[in-house]
């Protein structure tokens, strides 16, 4: 007879499958993106537009990168909302319309480009390094978001197999391209799902931090405060019910430990 797999080992096995599925889905999207950009011209042609920052008063021209074609290939993916996130990471909030894009993703891009990927600036250029940092931040955040989704689904669904299927479908969903682009969806998913996981696990402090960070990624993250309001309502309800039950028990039981039947009849 086949031996049953322990729940801990099964959970680790499922998380490993989710981890591999998340990475595989990112690689698949990268390949498809390269193929489509090779075959078709992008509709949004704003990627090459990169004027100097408003606070940049230097008159000297920047040093050209060693591999400009590679840097240009990376920058070609900076389109639509990615233009704003990269611009904010590079120059800060310059225009009024930039305030629609919250600062968590630009901050992460700026930190990564100034530390881990800083040596690549002279190879591919500053803006390409910013774009590369954005891709790394968003794709890594997606992988961790998928793992947290599995953990949360196990708690909510109480079925590890269903949680595994839900997490794999999340990795290969049709809108998954938004989680690999330089958009705020990946960070928002990471801190929202992670915050809910810690909230259901009883780690309220970490949950508060995660859900607060989700509000720095997207404006609708402020709605995540409703989970704590809902939790507080449940705690108040349970406290009132338990207090009422204790009061009723006190009335039904006499001071000497015997049941007061006259009170019960009333």
mmCIF file of C-alpha atoms in Angstrom:
data_model
loop_
_atom_site.group_PDB
_atom_site.id
_atom_site.type_symbol
_atom_site.label_atom_id
_atom_site.label_comp_id
_atom_site.label_asym_id
_atom_site.label_seq_id
_atom_site.Cartn_x
_atom_site.Cartn_y
_atom_site.Cartn_z
ATOM 1 C CA UNK A 1 0.000 0.000 0.000
ATOM 2 C CA UNK A 2 1.287 3.513 -0.783
ATOM 3 C CA UNK A 3 2.170 5.509 2.281
ATOM 4 C CA UNK A 4 0.378 8.795 2.863
ATOM 5 C CA UNK A 5 2.443 11.930 2.371
ATOM 6 C CA UNK A 6 2.659 14.037 5.563
ATOM 7 C CA UNK A 7 0.816 17.346 5.357
ATOM 8 C CA UNK A 8 4.032 19.330 5.964
ATOM 9 C CA UNK A 9 5.871 17.541 3.161
ATOM 10 C CA UNK A 10 2.864 17.899 0.857
ATOM 11 C CA UNK A 11 2.701 21.629 1.576
ATOM 12 C CA UNK A 12 6.398 22.022 0.777
ATOM 13 C CA UNK A 13 5.935 19.991 -2.400
ATOM 14 C CA UNK A 14 3.009 22.144 -3.501
ATOM 15 C CA UNK A 15 4.862 25.363 -2.737
ATOM 16 C CA UNK A 16 7.753 24.097 -4.829
ATOM 17 C CA UNK A 17 5.342 23.460 -7.711
ATOM 18 C CA UNK A 18 3.880 26.952 -7.352
ATOM 19 C CA UNK A 19 7.375 28.439 -7.306
ATOM 20 C CA UNK A 20 8.345 26.591 -10.479
ATOM 21 C CA UNK A 21 5.049 27.488 -12.169
ATOM 22 C CA UNK A 22 5.532 31.175 -11.369
ATOM 23 C CA UNK A 23 9.055 31.211 -12.808
ATOM 24 C CA UNK A 24 8.026 29.169 -15.850
ATOM 25 C CA UNK A 25 5.127 31.529 -16.565
ATOM 26 C CA UNK A 26 7.464 34.556 -16.375
ATOM 27 C CA UNK A 27 9.931 32.963 -18.787
ATOM 28 C CA UNK A 28 7.098 32.019 -21.147
ATOM 29 C CA UNK A 29 5.794 35.592 -21.128
ATOM 30 C CA UNK A 30 9.283 36.936 -21.760
ATOM 31 C CA UNK A 31 9.709 34.678 -24.792
ATOM 32 C CA UNK A 32 6.281 35.594 -26.158
ATOM 33 C CA UNK A 33 6.991 39.302 -25.641
ATOM 34 C CA UNK A 34 10.264 39.083 -27.551
ATOM 35 C CA UNK A 35 8.591 37.165 -30.390
ATOM 36 C CA UNK A 36 5.689 39.604 -30.745
ATOM 37 C CA UNK A 37 7.942 42.650 -30.577
ATOM 38 C CA UNK A 38 10.081 41.120 -33.299
ATOM 39 C CA UNK A 39 7.127 40.404 -35.569
ATOM 40 C CA UNK A 40 4.955 43.450 -34.872
ATOM 41 C CA UNK A 41 5.567 47.122 -34.212
ATOM 42 C CA UNK A 42 4.309 48.320 -30.809
ATOM 43 C CA UNK A 43 1.238 50.547 -30.778
ATOM 44 C CA UNK A 44 2.711 52.817 -28.103
ATOM 45 C CA UNK A 45 5.842 54.519 -29.468
ATOM 46 C CA UNK A 46 6.659 56.537 -26.338
ATOM 47 C CA UNK A 47 9.579 54.327 -25.259
ATOM 48 C CA UNK A 48 12.363 56.376 -26.961
ATOM 49 C CA UNK A 49 11.059 59.670 -25.522
ATOM 50 C CA UNK A 50 13.334 60.570 -22.627
ATOM 51 C CA UNK A 51 13.934 64.324 -22.129
ATOM 52 C CA UNK A 52 16.271 65.543 -19.432
ATOM 53 C CA UNK A 53 14.935 65.903 -15.895
ATOM 54 C CA UNK A 54 13.616 69.326 -14.971
ATOM 55 C CA UNK A 55 16.059 69.567 -12.060
ATOM 56 C CA UNK A 56 19.024 68.534 -14.232
ATOM 57 C CA UNK A 57 20.988 71.694 -15.038
ATOM 58 C CA UNK A 58 24.183 70.026 -16.216
ATOM 59 C CA UNK A 59 25.385 71.117 -19.660
ATOM 60 C CA UNK A 60 27.734 68.191 -20.302
ATOM 61 C CA UNK A 61 26.406 65.287 -22.367
ATOM 62 C CA UNK A 62 26.095 61.935 -20.563
ATOM 63 C CA UNK A 63 28.702 59.291 -21.309
ATOM 64 C CA UNK A 64 27.372 56.895 -23.986
ATOM 65 C CA UNK A 65 26.968 53.288 -22.812
ATOM 66 C CA UNK A 66 29.260 50.523 -23.971
ATOM 67 C CA UNK A 67 26.388 48.442 -25.410
ATOM 68 C CA UNK A 68 23.775 50.950 -26.609
ATOM 69 C CA UNK A 69 21.840 48.398 -28.679
ATOM 70 C CA UNK A 70 21.280 46.187 -25.631
ATOM 71 C CA UNK A 71 20.199 49.172 -23.580
ATOM 72 C CA UNK A 72 17.832 50.265 -26.348
ATOM 73 C CA UNK A 73 16.280 46.784 -26.494
ATOM 74 C CA UNK A 74 15.555 46.915 -22.748
ATOM 75 C CA UNK A 75 14.152 50.457 -22.966
ATOM 76 C CA UNK A 76 11.762 49.450 -25.765
ATOM 77 C CA UNK A 77 9.626 47.733 -23.158
ATOM 78 C CA UNK A 78 9.084 50.996 -21.276
ATOM 79 C CA UNK A 79 5.634 51.887 -22.616
ATOM 80 C CA UNK A 80 2.243 52.994 -21.286
ATOM 81 C CA UNK A 81 2.319 53.382 -17.474
ATOM 82 C CA UNK A 82 5.880 52.079 -17.330
ATOM 83 C CA UNK A 83 7.030 55.419 -18.760
ATOM 84 C CA UNK A 84 5.716 57.224 -15.685
ATOM 85 C CA UNK A 85 7.142 54.767 -13.162
ATOM 86 C CA UNK A 86 10.608 54.899 -14.747
ATOM 87 C CA UNK A 87 10.422 58.668 -15.062
ATOM 88 C CA UNK A 88 9.506 59.078 -11.391
ATOM 89 C CA UNK A 89 12.335 56.757 -10.358
ATOM 90 C CA UNK A 90 14.736 58.786 -12.494
ATOM 91 C CA UNK A 91 13.574 62.379 -11.916
ATOM 92 C CA UNK A 92 11.006 62.333 -9.112
ATOM 93 C CA UNK A 93 7.518 63.819 -9.317
ATOM 94 C CA UNK A 94 7.850 66.573 -11.918
ATOM 95 C CA UNK A 95 4.335 66.975 -13.300
ATOM 96 C CA UNK A 96 0.837 66.937 -11.851
ATOM 97 C CA UNK A 97 -0.202 63.797 -13.734
ATOM 98 C CA UNK A 98 2.692 61.911 -12.153
ATOM 99 C CA UNK A 99 0.920 61.923 -8.785
ATOM 100 C CA UNK A 100 -1.517 59.311 -10.103
ATOM 101 C CA UNK A 101 1.340 56.800 -9.798
ATOM 102 C CA UNK A 102 2.139 55.965 -6.185
ATOM 103 C CA UNK A 103 5.746 55.856 -4.987
ATOM 104 C CA UNK A 104 6.391 52.268 -3.840
ATOM 105 C CA UNK A 105 7.412 50.885 -7.238
ATOM 106 C CA UNK A 106 9.583 53.908 -8.195
ATOM 107 C CA UNK A 107 11.305 53.716 -4.802
ATOM 108 C CA UNK A 108 12.096 50.013 -5.273
ATOM 109 C CA UNK A 109 13.356 50.682 -8.805
ATOM 110 C CA UNK A 110 15.538 53.561 -7.649
ATOM 111 C CA UNK A 111 17.063 51.574 -4.766
ATOM 112 C CA UNK A 112 17.824 48.541 -6.925
ATOM 113 C CA UNK A 113 19.313 50.634 -9.737
ATOM 114 C CA UNK A 114 21.584 52.480 -7.301
ATOM 115 C CA UNK A 115 22.833 49.331 -5.551
ATOM 116 C CA UNK A 116 22.695 45.917 -7.230
ATOM 117 C CA UNK A 117 22.557 47.083 -10.849
ATOM 118 C CA UNK A 118 24.637 50.259 -10.464
ATOM 119 C CA UNK A 119 27.721 48.665 -12.153
ATOM 120 C CA UNK A 120 25.636 48.106 -15.315
ATOM 121 C CA UNK A 121 25.071 51.817 -15.955
ATOM 122 C CA UNK A 122 28.220 52.248 -18.022
ATOM 123 C CA UNK A 123 27.318 49.125 -20.019
ATOM 124 C CA UNK A 124 23.699 49.791 -21.016
ATOM 125 C CA UNK A 125 22.905 53.279 -19.735
ATOM 126 C CA UNK A 126 21.045 54.713 -16.763
ATOM 127 C CA UNK A 127 17.497 54.445 -18.116
ATOM 128 C CA UNK A 128 18.019 50.860 -19.245
ATOM 129 C CA UNK A 129 19.249 50.004 -15.741
ATOM 130 C CA UNK A 130 16.103 51.590 -14.309
ATOM 131 C CA UNK A 131 13.976 49.507 -16.676
ATOM 132 C CA UNK A 132 15.894 46.332 -15.828
ATOM 133 C CA UNK A 133 15.417 47.043 -12.119
ATOM 134 C CA UNK A 134 11.693 47.503 -12.691
ATOM 135 C CA UNK A 135 11.382 44.175 -14.485
ATOM 136 C CA UNK A 136 13.267 42.383 -11.714
ATOM 137 C CA UNK A 137 11.185 43.988 -8.948
ATOM 138 C CA UNK A 138 7.854 43.186 -10.613
ATOM 139 C CA UNK A 139 8.671 39.605 -11.596
ATOM 140 C CA UNK A 140 10.211 38.677 -8.234
ATOM 141 C CA UNK A 141 7.221 40.226 -6.461
ATOM 142 C CA UNK A 142 4.905 38.114 -8.616
ATOM 143 C CA UNK A 143 6.695 34.884 -7.660
ATOM 144 C CA UNK A 144 6.314 35.632 -3.949
ATOM 145 C CA UNK A 145 2.697 36.719 -4.489
ATOM 146 C CA UNK A 146 1.943 33.307 -6.019
ATOM 147 C CA UNK A 147 3.463 31.534 -3.009
ATOM 148 C CA UNK A 148 1.474 33.661 -0.564
ATOM 149 C CA UNK A 149 -1.669 32.978 -2.590
ATOM 150 C CA UNK A 150 -1.125 29.255 -2.129
ATOM 151 C CA UNK A 151 -0.608 29.634 1.621
ATOM 152 C CA UNK A 152 -3.694 31.813 1.974
ATOM 153 C CA UNK A 153 -5.776 29.447 -0.176
ATOM 154 C CA UNK A 154 -4.834 26.499 2.036
ATOM 155 C CA UNK A 155 -6.183 28.360 5.071
ATOM 156 C CA UNK A 156 -9.358 29.574 3.362
ATOM 157 C CA UNK A 157 -10.209 26.541 1.207
ATOM 158 C CA UNK A 158 -8.789 23.929 3.615
ATOM 159 C CA UNK A 159 -7.863 21.897 0.544
ATOM 160 C CA UNK A 160 -4.171 21.883 -0.506
ATOM 161 C CA UNK A 161 -4.975 20.475 -3.948
ATOM 162 C CA UNK A 162 -7.530 23.189 -4.687
ATOM 163 C CA UNK A 163 -5.069 25.782 -3.392
ATOM 164 C CA UNK A 164 -2.429 24.417 -5.753
ATOM 165 C CA UNK A 165 -4.763 24.619 -8.751
ATOM 166 C CA UNK A 166 -5.797 28.173 -7.864
ATOM 167 C CA UNK A 167 -2.168 29.283 -7.567
ATOM 168 C CA UNK A 168 -1.145 27.694 -10.873
ATOM 169 C CA UNK A 169 -4.108 29.333 -12.604
ATOM 170 C CA UNK A 170 -3.000 32.631 -11.101
ATOM 171 C CA UNK A 171 0.433 32.143 -12.672
ATOM 172 C CA UNK A 172 -0.991 31.440 -16.136
ATOM 173 C CA UNK A 173 -4.020 33.744 -16.137
ATOM 174 C CA UNK A 174 -4.681 35.827 -19.309
ATOM 175 C CA UNK A 175 -3.896 39.105 -17.520
ATOM 176 C CA UNK A 176 -0.557 37.804 -16.311
ATOM 177 C CA UNK A 177 1.353 40.115 -18.661
ATOM 178 C CA UNK A 178 0.560 43.021 -16.341
ATOM 179 C CA UNK A 179 2.483 41.282 -13.558
ATOM 180 C CA UNK A 180 5.626 41.043 -15.686
ATOM 181 C CA UNK A 181 5.505 44.614 -16.996
ATOM 182 C CA UNK A 182 6.748 47.602 -15.021
ATOM 183 C CA UNK A 183 3.342 48.118 -13.441
ATOM 184 C CA UNK A 184 2.325 48.248 -9.785
ATOM 185 C CA UNK A 185 0.123 45.133 -9.952
ATOM 186 C CA UNK A 186 2.833 42.730 -8.784
ATOM 187 C CA UNK A 187 3.774 44.687 -5.671
ATOM 188 C CA UNK A 188 0.116 45.294 -4.888
ATOM 189 C CA UNK A 189 -0.676 41.582 -5.210
ATOM 190 C CA UNK A 190 2.325 40.643 -3.068
ATOM 191 C CA UNK A 191 1.488 42.916 -0.138
ATOM 192 C CA UNK A 192 -2.297 42.452 -0.386
ATOM 193 C CA UNK A 193 -2.232 38.653 -0.511
ATOM 194 C CA UNK A 194 0.689 38.484 1.919
ATOM 195 C CA UNK A 195 -1.107 40.811 4.332
ATOM 196 C CA UNK A 196 -4.252 38.677 4.209
ATOM 197 C CA UNK A 197 -2.187 35.555 4.840
ATOM 198 C CA UNK A 198 -0.609 37.065 7.956
ATOM 199 C CA UNK A 199 -3.982 38.435 9.072
ATOM 200 C CA UNK A 200 -5.596 34.996 8.907
ATOM 201 C CA UNK A 201 -2.525 33.518 10.620
ATOM 202 C CA UNK A 202 -2.835 35.897 13.571
ATOM 203 C CA UNK A 203 0.306 37.939 12.818
ATOM 204 C CA UNK A 204 -1.518 41.272 12.902
ATOM 205 C CA UNK A 205 1.595 43.448 13.089
ATOM 206 C CA UNK A 206 3.086 42.039 9.901
ATOM 207 C CA UNK A 207 -0.365 42.173 8.292
ATOM 208 C CA UNK A 208 -0.668 45.895 9.068
ATOM 209 C CA UNK A 209 2.748 46.574 7.528
ATOM 210 C CA UNK A 210 1.994 44.568 4.379
ATOM 211 C CA UNK A 211 -1.444 46.063 3.788
ATOM 212 C CA UNK A 212 -0.087 49.559 4.433
ATOM 213 C CA UNK A 213 2.590 48.957 1.801
ATOM 214 C CA UNK A 214 -0.123 47.811 -0.616
ATOM 215 C CA UNK A 215 -1.616 51.277 -0.220
ATOM 216 C CA UNK A 216 1.721 52.747 -1.305
ATOM 217 C CA UNK A 217 1.636 50.617 -4.445
ATOM 218 C CA UNK A 218 -1.914 51.371 -5.631
ATOM 219 C CA UNK A 219 -4.514 53.834 -4.415
ATOM 220 C CA UNK A 220 -7.175 51.140 -3.965
ATOM 221 C CA UNK A 221 -4.921 49.572 -1.347
ATOM 222 C CA UNK A 222 -6.605 51.857 1.180
ATOM 223 C CA UNK A 223 -9.634 49.558 0.947
ATOM 224 C CA UNK A 224 -7.575 46.813 2.594
ATOM 225 C CA UNK A 225 -8.150 48.648 5.884
ATOM 226 C CA UNK A 226 -11.649 47.188 5.702
ATOM 227 C CA UNK A 227 -10.275 43.767 6.647
ATOM 228 C CA UNK A 228 -9.214 45.114 10.036
ATOM 229 C CA UNK A 229 -12.586 46.803 10.450
ATOM 230 C CA UNK A 230 -14.312 43.499 9.695
ATOM 231 C CA UNK A 231 -12.016 41.683 12.129
ATOM 232 C CA UNK A 232 -12.769 44.259 14.840
ATOM 233 C CA UNK A 233 -16.511 43.872 14.292
ATOM 234 C CA UNK A 234 -16.174 40.114 14.781
ATOM 235 C CA UNK A 235 -14.162 40.579 17.970
ATOM 236 C CA UNK A 236 -16.727 43.008 19.378
ATOM 237 C CA UNK A 237 -19.579 40.653 18.466
ATOM 238 C CA UNK A 238 -17.846 37.665 20.081
ATOM 239 C CA UNK A 239 -17.034 39.700 23.191
ATOM 240 C CA UNK A 240 -20.643 40.855 23.590
ATOM 241 C CA UNK A 241 -22.050 37.352 23.058
ATOM 242 C CA UNK A 242 -19.594 35.771 25.497
ATOM 243 C CA UNK A 243 -20.289 38.447 28.098
ATOM 244 C CA UNK A 244 -24.028 37.918 27.695
ATOM 245 C CA UNK A 245 -23.634 34.160 28.080
ATOM 246 C CA UNK A 246 -21.558 34.634 31.226
ATOM 247 C CA UNK A 247 -24.213 36.936 32.681
ATOM 248 C CA UNK A 248 -27.019 34.469 31.906
ATOM 249 C CA UNK A 249 -25.023 31.634 33.475
ATOM 250 C CA UNK A 250 -24.529 33.740 36.578
ATOM 251 C CA UNK A 251 -28.296 34.244 36.862
ATOM 252 C CA UNK A 252 -29.068 30.573 36.332
ATOM 253 C CA UNK A 253 -26.557 29.277 38.858
ATOM 254 C CA UNK A 254 -26.881 30.246 42.508
ATOM 255 C CA UNK A 255 -24.055 31.527 44.611
ATOM 256 C CA UNK A 256 -23.694 28.149 46.301
ATOM 257 C CA UNK A 257 -23.242 26.352 42.990
ATOM 258 C CA UNK A 258 -26.815 24.966 42.825
ATOM 259 C CA UNK A 259 -29.243 25.782 40.046
ATOM 260 C CA UNK A 260 -31.814 28.444 40.845
ATOM 261 C CA UNK A 261 -34.935 26.886 39.273
ATOM 262 C CA UNK A 262 -37.082 29.889 40.086
ATOM 263 C CA UNK A 263 -34.741 32.120 38.072
ATOM 264 C CA UNK A 264 -34.711 29.593 35.236
ATOM 265 C CA UNK A 265 -38.485 29.604 35.155
ATOM 266 C CA UNK A 266 -38.465 33.378 34.902
#
